Short mmCIF file of C-alpha atoms in Angstrom, two decimals:
data_model
loop_
_atom_site.label_atom_id
_atom_site.label_comp_id
_atom_site.label_asym_id
_atom_site.label_seq_id
_atom_site.Cartn_x
_atom_site.Cartn_y
_atom_site.Cartn_z
CA MET A 163 -11.34 -45.67 -29.66
CA LYS A 164 -14.30 -45.84 -27.26
CA LEU A 165 -14.49 -48.30 -24.38
CA ALA A 166 -17.27 -49.31 -22.07
CA THR A 167 -17.68 -51.64 -19.15
CA LEU A 168 -20.92 -53.67 -19.36
CA GLN A 169 -22.74 -55.54 -16.64
CA ASN A 170 -22.08 -59.26 -16.61
CA GLY A 171 -22.84 -60.20 -13.07
CA GLN A 172 -19.28 -59.54 -11.91
CA ARG A 173 -18.23 -56.56 -9.85
CA ASP A 174 -15.81 -55.18 -12.43
CA GLY A 175 -18.02 -55.98 -15.48
CA ARG A 176 -16.74 -56.90 -18.92
CA LEU A 177 -14.79 -54.58 -21.25
CA ALA A 178 -16.30 -53.78 -24.66
CA VAL A 179 -15.14 -51.71 -27.62
CA VAL A 180 -17.88 -49.35 -28.84
CA ASN A 181 -18.35 -47.67 -32.21
CA ARG A 182 -18.29 -43.89 -32.67
CA THR A 183 -22.06 -43.56 -32.87
CA LEU A 184 -22.51 -45.53 -29.67
CA THR A 185 -24.81 -48.04 -31.36
CA GLN A 186 -22.73 -51.24 -31.71
CA ALA A 187 -20.05 -52.98 -29.61
CA VAL A 188 -17.78 -56.00 -29.51
CA TRP A 189 -16.24 -57.68 -26.50
CA ALA A 190 -12.58 -57.11 -25.77
CA PRO A 191 -10.60 -60.36 -26.06
CA ALA A 192 -8.79 -62.18 -23.31
CA PRO A 193 -6.77 -61.32 -21.34
CA TYR A 194 -8.28 -57.85 -21.46
CA LEU A 195 -11.65 -58.79 -19.94
CA THR A 196 -11.79 -55.61 -17.83
CA LEU A 197 -10.58 -52.10 -18.40
CA GLN A 198 -8.20 -52.35 -15.48
CA LEU A 199 -6.53 -55.39 -17.02
CA ALA A 200 -6.12 -53.45 -20.26
CA LEU A 201 -4.65 -50.41 -18.44
CA ASP A 202 -2.21 -52.62 -16.57
CA ASP A 203 -0.84 -53.72 -19.93
CA TRP A 204 -1.75 -50.69 -22.05
CA GLN A 205 1.28 -50.81 -24.35
CA GLN A 206 0.24 -54.25 -25.52
CA ALA A 207 -3.52 -53.87 -25.12
CA SER A 208 -3.97 -50.55 -26.93
CA PRO A 209 -2.99 -51.80 -30.44
CA ILE A 210 -5.26 -54.86 -30.09
CA LEU A 211 -8.23 -52.80 -28.90
CA THR A 212 -7.58 -50.11 -31.50
CA ALA A 213 -7.58 -52.75 -34.27
CA LEU A 214 -10.90 -54.05 -32.99
CA SER A 215 -12.27 -50.50 -32.99
CA GLN A 216 -11.20 -49.98 -36.64
CA GLN A 217 -12.72 -53.28 -37.68
CA LEU A 218 -15.94 -52.44 -35.83
CA GLU A 219 -16.17 -49.08 -37.65
CA ALA A 220 -15.61 -50.81 -40.97
CA GLY A 221 -18.40 -53.29 -40.27
CA ALA A 222 -15.98 -56.19 -40.52
CA LEU A 223 -16.91 -57.75 -37.18
CA ALA A 224 -20.05 -59.38 -35.85
CA SER A 225 -21.27 -56.98 -33.16
CA PHE A 226 -24.11 -56.50 -30.73
CA ALA A 227 -26.33 -53.52 -29.96
CA PHE A 228 -24.80 -51.14 -27.43
CA ALA A 229 -27.09 -49.84 -24.67
CA SER A 230 -25.96 -47.26 -22.08
CA GLU A 231 -28.43 -48.79 -19.67
CA ALA A 232 -26.17 -51.83 -19.42
CA CYS A 233 -23.08 -49.79 -18.58
CA LEU A 234 -21.22 -49.71 -15.34
CA ALA A 235 -18.68 -46.92 -14.83
CA PRO A 236 -15.77 -47.47 -17.26
CA LEU A 237 -13.81 -48.30 -14.10
CA PRO A 238 -16.36 -49.54 -11.53
CA ARG A 239 -13.63 -49.26 -8.91
CA ALA A 240 -10.26 -47.66 -9.29
CA TYR A 241 -7.01 -47.54 -7.44
CA GLN A 242 -7.27 -43.75 -7.21
CA TRP A 243 -9.85 -40.99 -7.80
CA ALA A 244 -8.41 -37.51 -7.27
CA ASP A 245 -10.49 -34.48 -8.19
CA GLY A 246 -9.07 -31.04 -8.81
CA SER A 247 -10.60 -27.61 -9.14
CA ALA A 248 -9.16 -26.43 -12.40
CA TYR A 249 -11.79 -23.77 -13.03
CA VAL A 250 -10.61 -21.17 -10.53
CA ASN A 251 -13.45 -18.87 -11.45
CA HIS A 252 -15.79 -21.36 -9.78
CA VAL A 253 -13.74 -21.38 -6.56
CA GLU A 254 -13.49 -17.55 -6.50
CA LEU A 255 -17.21 -17.12 -7.02
CA VAL A 256 -18.27 -19.56 -4.26
CA ARG A 257 -15.83 -18.03 -1.81
CA ARG A 258 -16.86 -14.48 -2.71
CA ALA A 259 -20.47 -15.36 -2.02
CA ARG A 260 -19.66 -16.28 1.56
CA GLY A 261 -17.42 -13.26 2.08
CA ALA A 262 -14.15 -15.21 1.96
CA THR A 263 -11.15 -13.92 0.05
CA MET A 264 -9.19 -16.22 -2.26
CA PRO A 265 -5.46 -16.66 -1.80
CA ASP A 266 -3.37 -15.70 -4.88
CA THR A 267 -1.76 -19.16 -4.79
CA PHE A 268 -5.08 -20.69 -5.97
CA TRP A 269 -4.16 -19.36 -9.48
CA THR A 270 -0.79 -21.09 -9.44
CA ASP A 271 -1.19 -24.21 -7.26
CA PRO A 272 -4.21 -26.54 -8.01
CA LEU A 273 -6.71 -27.55 -5.37
CA MET A 274 -7.16 -31.32 -5.11
CA TYR A 275 -9.02 -33.78 -2.97
CA GLN A 276 -8.91 -37.56 -2.89
CA GLY A 277 -12.37 -39.10 -3.33
CA GLY A 278 -13.70 -42.55 -2.70
CA SER A 279 -12.74 -44.86 -5.58
CA ASP A 280 -14.16 -48.21 -4.33
CA ASP A 281 -17.69 -47.46 -5.54
CA LEU A 282 -17.86 -45.60 -8.83
CA LEU A 283 -21.33 -45.43 -10.33
CA GLY A 284 -22.52 -46.14 -13.85
CA PRO A 285 -24.31 -43.54 -15.99
CA ARG A 286 -27.83 -44.65 -15.04
CA ALA A 287 -27.28 -45.34 -11.31
CA PRO A 288 -29.49 -43.22 -9.04
CA ILE A 289 -28.12 -40.52 -6.75
CA VAL A 290 -28.98 -42.11 -3.39
CA CYS A 291 -28.97 -39.84 -0.31
CA PRO A 292 -30.25 -40.70 3.23
CA GLN A 293 -31.52 -37.13 3.81
CA VAL A 294 -32.58 -34.55 1.22
CA ASP A 295 -31.60 -31.72 3.60
CA TYR A 296 -27.95 -32.67 3.15
CA GLY A 297 -27.99 -30.29 0.20
CA ILE A 298 -27.63 -32.58 -2.81
CA ASP A 299 -25.82 -31.00 -5.73
CA PHE A 300 -24.57 -32.21 -9.13
CA GLU A 301 -21.15 -31.24 -10.44
CA ALA A 302 -20.56 -31.80 -14.14
CA GLU A 303 -16.88 -32.43 -14.94
CA LEU A 304 -14.42 -34.21 -17.16
CA ALA A 305 -11.84 -36.72 -16.00
CA VAL A 306 -8.87 -38.56 -17.47
CA ILE A 307 -7.57 -42.07 -16.78
CA THR A 308 -3.78 -42.54 -16.67
CA ASP A 309 -1.34 -45.37 -17.04
CA ASP A 310 1.53 -45.66 -14.59
CA VAL A 311 2.88 -42.21 -13.80
CA PRO A 312 6.31 -41.77 -12.10
CA MET A 313 6.83 -39.54 -9.09
CA THR A 314 7.79 -35.94 -9.89
CA CYS A 315 6.45 -36.32 -13.45
CA PRO A 316 6.50 -32.81 -15.00
CA PRO A 317 3.50 -31.49 -16.96
CA ALA A 318 5.40 -31.79 -20.26
CA ASP A 319 5.67 -35.56 -19.71
CA ALA A 320 2.31 -36.06 -18.00
CA ALA A 321 0.35 -35.50 -21.22
CA SER A 322 1.63 -38.84 -22.59
CA HIS A 323 0.18 -40.66 -19.59
CA ILE A 324 -3.39 -39.62 -20.39
CA LYS A 325 -5.00 -42.71 -21.93
CA LEU A 326 -8.76 -42.14 -21.71
CA ILE A 327 -11.21 -39.28 -21.07
CA MET A 328 -14.76 -39.42 -19.69
CA LEU A 329 -17.52 -37.37 -18.05
CA VAL A 330 -18.23 -37.22 -14.34
CA ASN A 331 -21.06 -36.22 -12.06
CA ASP A 332 -19.10 -35.52 -8.87
CA VAL A 333 -22.07 -35.32 -6.52
CA SER A 334 -21.66 -33.04 -3.42
CA LEU A 335 -23.68 -32.77 -0.24
CA ARG A 336 -23.32 -29.06 0.27
CA ASN A 337 -24.75 -28.77 3.77
CA LEU A 338 -22.20 -31.28 5.05
CA ILE A 339 -19.20 -29.44 3.60
CA PRO A 340 -18.84 -26.47 6.04
CA PRO A 341 -18.57 -28.59 9.21
CA GLU A 342 -16.16 -30.99 7.50
CA LEU A 343 -13.91 -28.21 6.25
CA ALA A 344 -13.98 -26.60 9.70
CA LYS A 345 -12.24 -29.70 11.02
CA GLY A 346 -9.28 -28.92 8.72
CA PHE A 347 -9.12 -32.39 7.20
CA GLY A 348 -11.13 -31.96 3.99
CA PHE A 349 -14.07 -33.69 2.35
CA PHE A 350 -15.40 -37.08 3.35
CA GLN A 351 -19.09 -37.54 4.17
CA SER A 352 -19.95 -34.61 1.89
CA LYS A 353 -18.59 -36.50 -1.14
CA PRO A 354 -20.70 -39.60 -1.94
CA ALA A 355 -20.19 -41.81 -4.93
CA SER A 356 -19.52 -40.16 -8.28
CA ALA A 357 -21.10 -41.31 -11.58
CA PHE A 358 -19.29 -41.66 -14.90
CA SER A 359 -20.22 -41.57 -18.59
CA PRO A 360 -21.12 -44.75 -20.47
CA VAL A 361 -17.89 -44.73 -22.41
CA ALA A 362 -14.33 -43.51 -22.00
CA VAL A 363 -12.52 -42.37 -25.13
CA THR A 364 -8.93 -42.03 -26.28
CA PRO A 365 -7.80 -38.45 -26.82
CA ASP A 366 -7.60 -38.88 -30.63
CA GLU A 367 -11.37 -39.39 -30.71
CA LEU A 368 -11.80 -35.71 -29.85
CA GLY A 369 -9.84 -34.53 -32.85
CA GLU A 370 -9.06 -30.79 -32.79
CA ALA A 371 -11.21 -30.39 -29.67
CA TRP A 372 -8.32 -31.96 -27.67
CA GLN A 373 -5.75 -29.20 -27.40
CA ASP A 374 -3.27 -28.36 -24.64
CA CYS A 375 -4.68 -31.29 -22.62
CA LYS A 376 -8.09 -29.60 -22.49
CA VAL A 377 -11.41 -30.52 -24.14
CA HIS A 378 -12.62 -27.53 -26.10
CA LEU A 379 -16.29 -28.42 -26.37
CA PRO A 380 -19.48 -27.37 -24.55
CA LEU A 381 -20.67 -29.51 -21.66
CA TYR A 382 -24.47 -29.75 -21.49
CA VAL A 383 -26.35 -30.22 -18.24
CA HIS A 384 -30.13 -30.62 -18.01
CA TRP A 385 -31.90 -30.48 -14.65
CA ASN A 386 -35.47 -31.84 -14.69
CA GLY A 387 -35.36 -31.56 -18.47
CA GLN A 388 -34.28 -27.91 -18.53
CA GLN A 389 -30.87 -27.00 -19.90
CA VAL A 390 -28.87 -25.17 -17.23
CA CYS A 391 -25.33 -25.42 -18.68
CA GLN A 392 -23.55 -25.18 -22.00
CA ALA A 393 -20.18 -24.08 -20.64
CA ASN A 394 -17.15 -24.77 -22.80
CA ALA A 395 -14.78 -27.06 -20.96
CA GLY A 396 -11.72 -25.66 -22.68
CA VAL A 397 -12.44 -22.06 -21.69
CA ASP A 398 -11.38 -20.73 -18.28
CA MET A 399 -9.62 -24.01 -17.32
CA VAL A 400 -6.65 -22.58 -15.50
CA PHE A 401 -4.91 -25.91 -14.92
CA ASN A 402 -4.97 -28.45 -17.74
CA PHE A 403 -5.00 -32.20 -17.16
CA ALA A 404 -1.25 -32.54 -17.56
CA GLN A 405 -0.74 -29.95 -14.82
CA LEU A 406 -3.26 -31.73 -12.56
CA ILE A 407 -1.47 -35.07 -13.05
CA ALA A 408 1.87 -33.44 -12.30
CA HIS A 409 0.39 -31.95 -9.11
CA VAL A 410 -0.77 -35.36 -7.87
CA ALA A 411 2.58 -36.93 -8.83
CA LYS A 412 4.67 -34.41 -6.93
CA THR A 413 5.29 -36.82 -4.01
CA ARG A 414 3.86 -40.16 -5.18
CA ARG A 415 3.55 -42.49 -8.12
CA LEU A 416 0.21 -42.95 -9.85
CA GLY A 417 -0.84 -46.53 -10.62
CA ALA A 418 -2.43 -47.43 -13.98
CA GLY A 419 -6.12 -46.79 -13.70
CA SER A 420 -5.82 -43.60 -11.70
CA ILE A 421 -8.68 -41.11 -12.39
CA ILE A 422 -7.98 -37.38 -12.25
CA GLY A 423 -10.94 -34.98 -12.39
CA SER A 424 -11.13 -31.41 -13.64
CA GLY A 425 -13.52 -30.05 -11.02
CA THR A 426 -16.76 -28.29 -11.89
CA VAL A 427 -16.66 -26.82 -15.42
CA SER A 428 -17.25 -23.09 -15.15
CA ASN A 429 -17.11 -20.11 -17.54
CA THR A 430 -16.82 -16.48 -16.54
CA ASP A 431 -19.49 -15.78 -19.15
CA ARG A 432 -22.61 -16.29 -17.13
CA ARG A 433 -24.71 -16.83 -20.26
CA GLN A 434 -23.19 -20.32 -20.43
CA GLY A 435 -25.07 -21.38 -17.34
CA TYR A 436 -23.89 -23.40 -14.34
CA ALA A 437 -22.57 -26.95 -13.96
CA CYS A 438 -23.44 -27.11 -10.29
CA ILE A 439 -26.23 -25.59 -8.25
CA ALA A 440 -23.79 -24.07 -5.73
CA GLU A 441 -22.44 -21.68 -8.41
CA GLN A 442 -25.95 -20.44 -9.23
CA ARG A 443 -26.69 -19.98 -5.55
CA ALA A 444 -23.43 -18.08 -5.16
CA LEU A 445 -24.50 -15.66 -7.92
CA GLU A 446 -27.86 -15.22 -6.20
CA MET A 447 -26.17 -14.61 -2.84
CA ILE A 448 -24.04 -11.82 -4.42
CA GLU A 449 -26.94 -10.24 -6.21
CA TYR A 450 -29.86 -10.72 -3.79
CA GLY A 451 -28.14 -11.36 -0.48
CA ALA A 452 -29.67 -14.86 -0.24
CA PRO A 453 -29.84 -17.97 -2.53
CA ARG A 454 -33.06 -18.63 -4.38
CA THR A 455 -32.36 -21.87 -6.22
CA PRO A 456 -32.90 -25.03 -4.13
CA TYR A 457 -30.63 -28.01 -4.14
CA LEU A 458 -31.76 -31.33 -5.68
CA GLN A 459 -34.91 -32.94 -4.35
CA TYR A 460 -36.01 -36.58 -4.42
CA GLY A 461 -37.32 -37.37 -7.86
CA ASP A 462 -35.17 -34.76 -9.65
CA THR A 463 -33.30 -35.83 -12.75
CA VAL A 464 -29.83 -34.76 -13.96
CA GLN A 465 -28.41 -35.33 -17.44
CA ILE A 466 -24.79 -34.60 -18.46
CA GLU A 467 -23.51 -34.91 -22.04
CA MET A 468 -20.95 -33.59 -24.51
CA CYS A 469 -21.36 -33.69 -28.30
CA ASP A 470 -18.98 -33.16 -31.20
CA ALA A 471 -19.39 -30.47 -33.83
CA ARG A 472 -21.91 -32.68 -35.69
CA GLY A 473 -24.08 -33.09 -32.64
CA GLN A 474 -23.00 -36.73 -32.02
CA SER A 475 -22.71 -37.68 -28.36
CA ILE A 476 -19.05 -38.44 -27.62
CA PHE A 477 -19.20 -40.17 -24.24
CA GLY A 478 -22.84 -41.04 -24.02
CA ARG A 479 -25.13 -39.45 -21.45
CA ILE A 480 -25.12 -39.57 -17.69
CA GLU A 481 -28.80 -39.78 -16.57
CA GLN A 482 -29.50 -39.98 -12.91
CA VAL A 483 -32.50 -39.60 -10.67
CA VAL A 484 -32.29 -38.56 -6.99
CA GLN A 485 -33.64 -41.23 -4.62
CA PRO A 486 -33.85 -41.72 -0.84
CA LEU A 487 -31.95 -44.58 0.73
CA GLY A 488 -33.93 -47.84 0.55
CA GLN A 489 -36.13 -47.02 -2.41
#
């Protein structure tokens, strides 16, 4: 099942069920007018929405043309957005470039930060930044949406709480990060609004690509039309999504509609490219002693997409342009 939130003049949009080829859609029925309402009652909502999805695929329903341009984020605002760093190779590389060692615990205890969840961007929303010298960077990731998760939920149980999967562009302002981290209180100004794929999908939509709570498919990133990443999201993911959820739930409950991110997808095989500019700059720092690749500039475009084995887009494409404030 594939779900999207379409613009309807309301802040939280209107929930729609989308077909597998992302060409047709039908409205979700009352009372499930938004994705959050469906997640709040997922045990009852899921069979109803699944039945609609099956009828839509069979051509048994009157439907309308689906357009990614009309999409908000699947959850335009969420009760929680927590982003991990499951690809430890990425962390190690960035730290090594600045001469910092990495604690051994990073391989056994996930990194996690809590992002802003009140303003989650749709797939075509621009990346707006007041100053280009903040060091604007894309970060291509995956994320899951949970139902209610109890405190101390172990990884073995956390898998059953994963209800939907989507793509993320977790934008970072790299030049604001060092002074924030120096304060010892983590990211804030350096993490503006993140953008999400047009649709969120249930794990069964991924078929055999969904194994061990990981998505074993390449993630494609294009920067100004040039492909810079084809890293496989299932390779080198040290902590799977069940482990990330269990980490967040160690001391708190998660409410239905919580979003948990994977962190920047990264492969140790450098031929697979980079899912964020900081990683490429780290490699350049190690090899040349200084970075050569600039961060995003105004007017730059970023595209993030994942396709199945037949080349069909699974989540739709994130397509963003970098703009100054007020444009």
